[in-house]
Short mmCIF file of C-alpha atoms in Angstrom, two decimals:
data_model
loop_
_atom_site.label_atom_id
_atom_site.label_comp_id
_atom_site.label_asym_id
_atom_site.label_seq_id
_atom_site.Cartn_x
_atom_site.Cartn_y
_atom_site.Cartn_z
CA MET A 255 35.41 26.05 -31.61
CA GLU A 256 37.72 28.46 -30.03
CA VAL A 257 40.67 29.54 -32.15
CA THR A 258 43.94 29.60 -30.09
CA GLU A 259 47.17 31.33 -31.27
CA LYS A 260 49.82 28.85 -32.41
CA ARG A 261 52.50 28.55 -29.75
CA GLN A 262 56.18 29.11 -30.61
CA ARG A 263 58.44 26.21 -30.61
CA VAL A 264 61.66 25.60 -28.22
CA PHE A 265 64.24 23.02 -28.78
CA SER A 266 67.05 22.08 -26.26
CA GLY A 267 69.47 19.28 -26.37
CA ILE A 268 71.21 18.08 -23.13
CA GLN A 269 74.18 15.83 -23.23
CA PRO A 270 74.00 12.63 -21.02
CA SER A 271 77.44 13.46 -19.32
CA GLY A 272 76.38 12.49 -15.78
CA ASN A 273 74.57 14.32 -13.10
CA ILE A 274 73.36 17.91 -13.28
CA THR A 275 74.81 20.66 -11.18
CA MET A 276 72.84 23.05 -8.94
CA GLY A 277 74.16 25.86 -11.15
CA ASN A 278 72.70 24.28 -14.29
CA TYR A 279 69.38 23.75 -12.43
CA MET A 280 69.11 27.37 -10.96
CA GLY A 281 70.48 29.16 -14.10
CA ALA A 282 68.71 26.92 -16.79
CA ILE A 283 66.37 24.09 -15.92
CA THR A 284 64.12 26.29 -13.79
CA ASN A 285 63.55 28.46 -16.78
CA TRP A 286 62.80 25.25 -18.85
CA VAL A 287 60.13 24.33 -16.30
CA ALA A 288 58.48 27.83 -16.65
CA MET A 289 58.72 27.64 -20.38
CA GLN A 290 56.66 24.41 -20.75
CA ASP A 291 53.54 26.28 -20.24
CA LEU A 292 54.21 29.12 -22.66
CA TYR A 293 55.84 27.17 -25.64
CA ASP A 294 55.81 23.91 -27.52
CA CYS A 295 58.94 22.39 -26.11
CA LEU A 296 61.16 19.55 -27.30
CA PHE A 297 63.90 18.35 -24.73
CA CYS A 298 66.25 15.93 -26.42
CA VAL A 299 68.89 13.74 -24.59
CA VAL A 300 71.65 13.99 -27.28
CA ASP A 301 73.41 10.70 -27.06
CA MET A 302 74.66 11.00 -30.64
CA HIS A 303 76.57 14.13 -29.68
CA ALA A 304 77.99 12.44 -26.67
CA ILE A 305 79.91 9.79 -28.75
CA THR A 306 82.08 12.32 -30.25
CA VAL A 307 84.25 11.60 -27.22
CA ARG A 308 84.95 7.95 -26.28
CA GLN A 309 82.25 6.50 -24.00
CA ASP A 310 81.87 3.40 -21.95
CA PRO A 311 78.62 2.03 -23.64
CA LYS A 312 77.07 0.66 -20.34
CA LYS A 313 77.69 3.95 -18.67
CA LEU A 314 76.32 6.08 -21.45
CA ARG A 315 73.06 3.96 -21.50
CA GLU A 316 72.72 4.52 -17.76
CA GLN A 317 73.47 8.18 -17.88
CA THR A 318 71.04 8.70 -20.80
CA LEU A 319 68.21 7.16 -18.83
CA SER A 320 69.29 8.87 -15.46
CA LEU A 321 69.15 12.31 -17.24
CA LEU A 322 65.69 11.72 -18.69
CA ALA A 323 64.48 10.73 -15.15
CA LEU A 324 66.30 13.68 -13.64
CA LEU A 325 64.56 16.20 -16.11
CA ILE A 326 61.27 14.64 -15.14
CA GLY A 327 62.31 14.92 -11.49
CA CYS A 328 63.06 18.63 -11.96
CA GLY A 329 59.45 19.26 -13.02
CA LEU A 330 59.60 18.84 -16.86
CA ASP A 331 56.26 17.03 -17.85
CA PRO A 332 56.46 14.37 -20.54
CA GLU A 333 52.70 15.05 -21.10
CA LYS A 334 53.37 18.76 -21.94
CA ASN A 335 56.76 18.46 -23.62
CA ILE A 336 58.26 16.08 -26.17
CA MET A 337 61.07 14.47 -24.20
CA TYR A 338 63.04 11.85 -26.10
CA ILE A 339 66.38 10.24 -26.91
CA GLN A 340 68.20 11.63 -30.05
CA SER A 341 69.28 8.27 -31.49
CA HIS A 342 65.70 7.04 -31.39
CA VAL A 343 64.84 9.57 -34.12
CA PRO A 344 66.99 8.91 -37.10
CA GLN A 345 65.80 11.92 -39.03
CA HIS A 346 68.32 14.00 -36.94
CA ALA A 347 71.20 12.15 -38.72
CA GLU A 348 69.62 12.29 -42.22
CA LEU A 349 69.09 16.00 -41.92
CA SER A 350 72.64 16.48 -40.58
CA TRP A 351 74.04 14.81 -43.80
CA ILE A 352 71.95 17.21 -45.99
CA LEU A 353 72.95 20.17 -44.10
CA ASN A 354 76.70 19.18 -44.20
CA CYS A 355 76.29 19.93 -48.04
CA TYR A 356 75.27 23.63 -47.07
CA THR A 357 78.01 24.03 -44.50
CA MET A 358 81.55 25.42 -45.41
CA TYR A 359 84.74 23.83 -44.16
CA GLY A 360 85.96 27.26 -43.10
CA GLU A 361 82.92 27.82 -40.87
CA LEU A 362 83.45 24.47 -39.07
CA SER A 363 87.25 25.10 -38.62
CA ARG A 364 86.61 28.32 -36.87
CA MET A 365 84.53 26.71 -34.07
CA THR A 366 86.22 27.39 -30.83
CA GLN A 367 84.73 24.36 -29.12
CA PHE A 368 86.25 21.99 -31.56
CA LYS A 369 89.73 23.60 -30.96
CA ASP A 370 89.29 23.27 -27.14
CA LYS A 371 88.06 19.61 -27.32
CA SER A 372 90.75 18.75 -29.75
CA GLN A 373 93.33 19.81 -27.17
CA LYS A 374 91.59 17.82 -24.35
CA HIS A 375 91.12 14.71 -26.58
CA ALA A 376 94.26 14.99 -28.70
CA ASP A 377 94.25 11.14 -29.34
CA ASN A 378 90.71 11.14 -30.76
CA ILE A 379 90.14 14.21 -33.07
CA ASN A 380 87.30 12.53 -35.11
CA ALA A 381 85.21 13.79 -37.90
CA GLY A 382 82.18 13.77 -35.63
CA LEU A 383 83.93 16.13 -33.30
CA PHE A 384 84.61 18.49 -36.17
CA ASP A 385 81.05 18.05 -37.57
CA TYR A 386 79.18 18.33 -34.20
CA PRO A 387 77.73 21.91 -34.93
CA VAL A 388 76.06 20.58 -38.05
CA LEU A 389 74.25 17.82 -36.10
CA MET A 390 73.30 20.53 -33.62
CA ALA A 391 71.95 22.61 -36.33
CA ALA A 392 69.95 19.55 -37.70
CA ASP A 393 68.49 19.00 -34.21
CA ILE A 394 67.17 22.53 -34.14
CA LEU A 395 66.20 23.07 -37.79
CA LEU A 396 64.48 19.73 -38.09
CA TYR A 397 61.65 20.93 -35.97
CA ASN A 398 61.61 24.59 -37.08
CA ALA A 399 62.37 25.78 -33.59
CA ASP A 400 61.77 29.50 -32.93
CA TYR A 401 64.01 29.54 -29.86
CA VAL A 402 67.05 27.70 -28.44
CA PRO A 403 67.97 28.11 -24.73
CA ILE A 404 71.81 28.34 -24.83
CA GLY A 405 74.74 28.98 -22.63
CA GLU A 406 77.80 31.10 -23.59
CA ASP A 407 79.69 28.12 -25.01
CA GLN A 408 76.79 27.37 -27.62
CA LYS A 409 76.43 30.85 -29.00
CA GLN A 410 78.77 30.27 -31.88
CA HIS A 411 77.04 27.13 -32.79
CA LEU A 412 73.71 28.62 -32.91
CA GLU A 413 74.97 31.42 -35.09
CA LEU A 414 76.29 28.66 -37.54
CA ALA A 415 72.77 26.94 -37.44
CA ARG A 416 71.26 30.33 -38.40
CA ASN A 417 73.77 30.80 -41.18
CA ILE A 418 73.05 27.32 -42.51
CA ALA A 419 69.18 27.92 -42.42
CA GLN A 420 69.62 31.24 -44.20
CA ARG A 421 71.76 29.62 -46.85
CA PHE A 422 69.51 26.78 -47.45
CA ASN A 423 66.48 29.21 -47.68
CA ASN A 424 68.30 31.39 -50.11
CA HIS A 425 68.69 28.31 -52.40
CA HIS A 426 65.21 26.74 -51.90
CA GLY A 427 62.80 29.27 -50.60
CA GLU A 428 61.59 29.69 -47.01
CA VAL A 429 62.13 26.18 -45.65
CA PHE A 430 63.73 26.67 -42.26
CA THR A 431 62.65 28.78 -39.51
CA VAL A 432 65.87 30.83 -38.53
CA PRO A 433 66.17 30.18 -34.74
CA GLU A 434 66.84 32.81 -32.03
CA PRO A 435 68.57 32.39 -28.80
CA TYR A 436 66.31 32.21 -25.82
CA ILE A 437 67.47 34.66 -23.19
CA PRO A 438 65.69 34.01 -19.89
CA LYS A 439 64.44 37.03 -18.02
CA VAL A 440 65.67 35.51 -14.78
CA GLY A 441 68.27 32.85 -13.92
CA GLY A 442 71.05 33.02 -11.37
CA ARG A 443 74.75 32.52 -12.37
CA ILE A 444 75.98 30.14 -9.79
CA MET A 445 79.68 30.01 -9.17
CA SER A 446 82.16 27.46 -7.79
CA LEU A 447 82.02 26.88 -4.02
CA ALA A 448 85.78 26.47 -4.04
CA GLU A 449 86.71 29.24 -6.49
CA PRO A 450 83.87 31.66 -6.60
CA ASP A 451 85.27 33.65 -9.47
CA LYS A 452 84.58 30.57 -11.73
CA LYS A 453 81.32 29.16 -12.82
CA MET A 454 80.11 26.02 -11.09
CA SER A 455 80.97 23.08 -13.35
CA LYS A 456 80.87 19.30 -12.84
CA SER A 457 84.09 19.07 -14.61
CA ASP A 458 85.93 20.71 -11.79
CA THR A 459 88.64 18.39 -10.45
CA ASN A 460 87.58 19.48 -6.99
CA PRO A 461 84.38 17.69 -6.01
CA ASN A 462 83.72 20.28 -3.17
CA ALA A 463 83.36 22.97 -5.86
CA TYR A 464 79.94 21.85 -7.04
CA ILE A 465 76.62 20.54 -5.84
CA LEU A 466 74.98 17.88 -7.95
CA LEU A 467 71.21 17.53 -7.89
CA LEU A 468 71.37 13.93 -6.71
CA ASP A 469 73.92 14.65 -4.02
CA LYS A 470 73.04 13.15 -0.58
CA PRO A 471 72.06 15.72 2.12
CA ASP A 472 75.13 15.04 4.28
CA ASP A 473 77.41 15.61 1.20
CA ILE A 474 75.67 19.00 0.40
CA MET A 475 76.01 20.15 3.89
CA ARG A 476 79.78 19.18 4.01
CA LYS A 477 80.33 21.08 0.72
CA PHE A 478 78.68 24.21 1.89
CA LYS A 479 80.63 24.23 5.29
CA ARG A 480 83.79 24.05 3.19
CA ALA A 481 82.69 26.76 0.81
CA VAL A 482 85.11 29.78 0.33
CA THR A 483 84.16 33.00 1.85
CA ASP A 484 86.45 35.74 3.22
CA SER A 485 87.91 37.00 6.58
CA GLU A 486 85.24 39.60 7.28
CA ALA A 487 82.62 37.36 8.74
CA LYS A 488 79.94 39.69 7.51
CA VAL A 489 76.99 38.61 5.36
CA GLU A 490 76.83 41.46 2.89
CA TYR A 491 76.54 41.60 -0.81
CA ARG A 492 79.12 43.84 -2.37
CA GLU A 493 82.11 43.92 -4.69
CA GLY A 494 85.20 41.95 -3.46
CA LYS A 495 83.13 39.39 -1.62
CA SER A 496 82.64 36.89 -4.49
CA GLY A 497 82.34 33.80 -2.26
CA VAL A 498 79.65 35.35 0.09
CA ASN A 499 77.88 37.02 -2.87
CA ASN A 500 77.64 33.54 -4.44
CA LEU A 501 76.23 31.84 -1.33
CA MET A 502 73.76 34.84 -1.02
CA THR A 503 72.57 34.19 -4.56
CA ILE A 504 72.20 30.52 -3.89
CA TYR A 505 70.20 31.20 -0.69
CA SER A 506 68.04 33.77 -2.47
CA VAL A 507 67.05 31.36 -5.17
CA ALA A 508 66.46 28.43 -2.83
CA THR A 509 64.31 30.46 -0.42
CA GLY A 510 62.91 33.22 -2.44
CA LYS A 511 64.35 35.73 -0.15
CA SER A 512 65.70 39.06 -1.44
CA ILE A 513 69.43 40.15 -0.79
CA SER A 514 68.43 42.78 1.62
CA GLU A 515 66.18 40.31 3.56
CA ILE A 516 69.20 37.90 3.71
CA GLU A 517 71.49 40.70 5.00
CA ASN A 518 69.10 41.50 7.75
CA GLU A 519 68.51 37.83 8.62
CA PHE A 520 72.26 37.28 9.30
CA ALA A 521 73.11 40.63 10.60
CA GLY A 522 75.50 40.11 13.55
CA LYS A 523 75.96 36.38 12.83
CA GLY A 524 78.99 34.60 11.53
CA TYR A 525 79.61 32.63 8.49
CA GLY A 526 79.06 29.28 10.20
CA ASP A 527 75.39 30.01 10.76
CA PHE A 528 75.03 31.43 7.29
CA LYS A 529 76.71 28.36 5.51
CA THR A 530 74.60 25.98 7.60
CA ALA A 531 71.30 27.87 6.65
CA VAL A 532 72.41 27.98 2.88
CA GLY A 533 73.07 24.21 2.94
CA GLU A 534 69.70 23.35 4.64
CA ALA A 535 67.86 25.46 2.21
CA VAL A 536 69.55 23.68 -0.72
CA VAL A 537 68.96 20.19 0.80
CA GLU A 538 65.14 21.01 1.05
CA MET A 539 65.08 22.54 -2.40
CA LEU A 540 66.70 19.49 -3.96
CA ARG A 541 64.98 16.79 -1.85
CA PRO A 542 61.78 16.48 -3.99
CA ILE A 543 63.92 16.39 -7.11
CA ARG A 544 66.05 13.49 -5.78
CA GLU A 545 63.05 11.51 -4.56
CA LYS A 546 61.06 12.02 -7.72
CA THR A 547 64.09 10.91 -9.90
CA GLU A 548 64.59 7.91 -7.76
CA ASP A 549 61.01 6.89 -8.13
CA VAL A 550 61.13 7.37 -11.94
CA LEU A 551 64.31 5.31 -12.22
CA LYS A 552 62.75 2.43 -10.22
CA ASN A 553 59.75 2.50 -12.55
CA LYS A 554 61.56 1.26 -15.74
CA ASP A 555 58.21 0.50 -17.61
CA TYR A 556 57.15 4.10 -17.03
CA LEU A 557 60.45 5.56 -18.17
CA GLU A 558 60.41 3.36 -21.30
CA SER A 559 56.88 4.45 -22.11
CA VAL A 560 57.98 8.04 -21.82
CA TYR A 561 60.78 7.82 -24.31
CA ALA A 562 59.09 5.36 -26.64
CA LYS A 563 55.89 7.61 -26.92
CA ASN A 564 57.80 10.85 -27.18
CA ALA A 565 60.28 9.49 -29.82
CA ALA A 566 57.29 8.55 -31.84
CA LEU A 567 55.82 12.04 -31.58
CA ALA A 568 59.25 13.62 -32.42
CA SER A 569 59.70 11.25 -35.35
CA ARG A 570 56.33 12.10 -36.83
CA LEU A 571 57.02 15.74 -36.62
CA ALA A 572 60.50 15.37 -37.95
CA GLU A 573 59.43 13.22 -40.88
CA ARG A 574 56.75 15.71 -41.94
CA ASN A 575 59.48 18.41 -42.25
CA LEU A 576 62.04 16.14 -43.65
CA GLU A 577 59.74 15.14 -46.58
CA LYS A 578 59.64 18.77 -47.67
CA ILE A 579 63.40 19.13 -47.31
CA ARG A 580 64.01 16.00 -49.45
CA LYS A 581 61.80 17.30 -52.14
CA LYS A 582 63.50 20.68 -52.13
CA VAL A 583 67.04 19.11 -52.59
CA GLY A 584 65.79 16.81 -55.36
CA PHE A 585 65.50 13.38 -53.81
CA VAL A 586 62.95 10.90 -55.14
CA ALA A 587 60.07 10.55 -52.76
CA LYS A 588 60.01 7.54 -50.63
CA PRO A 589 57.43 4.78 -51.53
CA ARG A 590 54.40 4.72 -49.42
CA GLY A 591 53.75 1.71 -47.27
#
């Protein structure tokens, strides 16, 4: 029997807050797709995190299933990865409570995201919002993840997860793997089409500023034709041309062409031709994603089988680790059967 080296584990949680932008796809999800052949990956739709902000229950259920389908549409394979819904694995909540007892109030009070969200949702500053980073730590530590792909806004939370893991380990021995941030080798930083000095975000009040993966082709073309450029009418990548630079980055990712090839392709041509070409390239890049996602959403039995099977896999893995953690903190073992 051939002996294979144990693969390292990656955990990523994704909030079901609506459709994913092209920026998220180019900057993050394409890397996740590449990672699935190199690591043991868990991709979790974190609906428990989502309810720290008031949700419409029907909409939350729809967005949770839509996001799972969309991740499959983007190329994440539920046969290669454990892809599940957070609330289907109750061990997340149980470990979160245990880790609360190893987390200091001062640490949580310093979280900048709590301060930001408290200002945005001043009428609903709940304990879950304050405690959000401990549940995030439980998500990661429950599976002894080696790596966590994160954006800038989550670095502080991952550092807290590392601190909690180290504190627990200092008390009880080497129980948790101390996770590292996953820094991709490639991944474009895609900016707003309306304000190219800002990152593309679906929370932007201007819907022309971002492209969603499930946008219709006509909407994609319209948004690119309205994209902010400059008065030079020269397709060239350099400082001071943030709008054009952004469009060139998008076109490069969508087509695989280098920046110099793009400059040569559009030498002597105006921005009208360039914007049309970028829009058409993005439409073709996103077409199979939209079609696959729509097919998955139509097949409700298949989608249910994916999240049921994967929740069972995640739950078995989580329970195995949680049994050790319960023993370490002094809980009486659960009766068998």
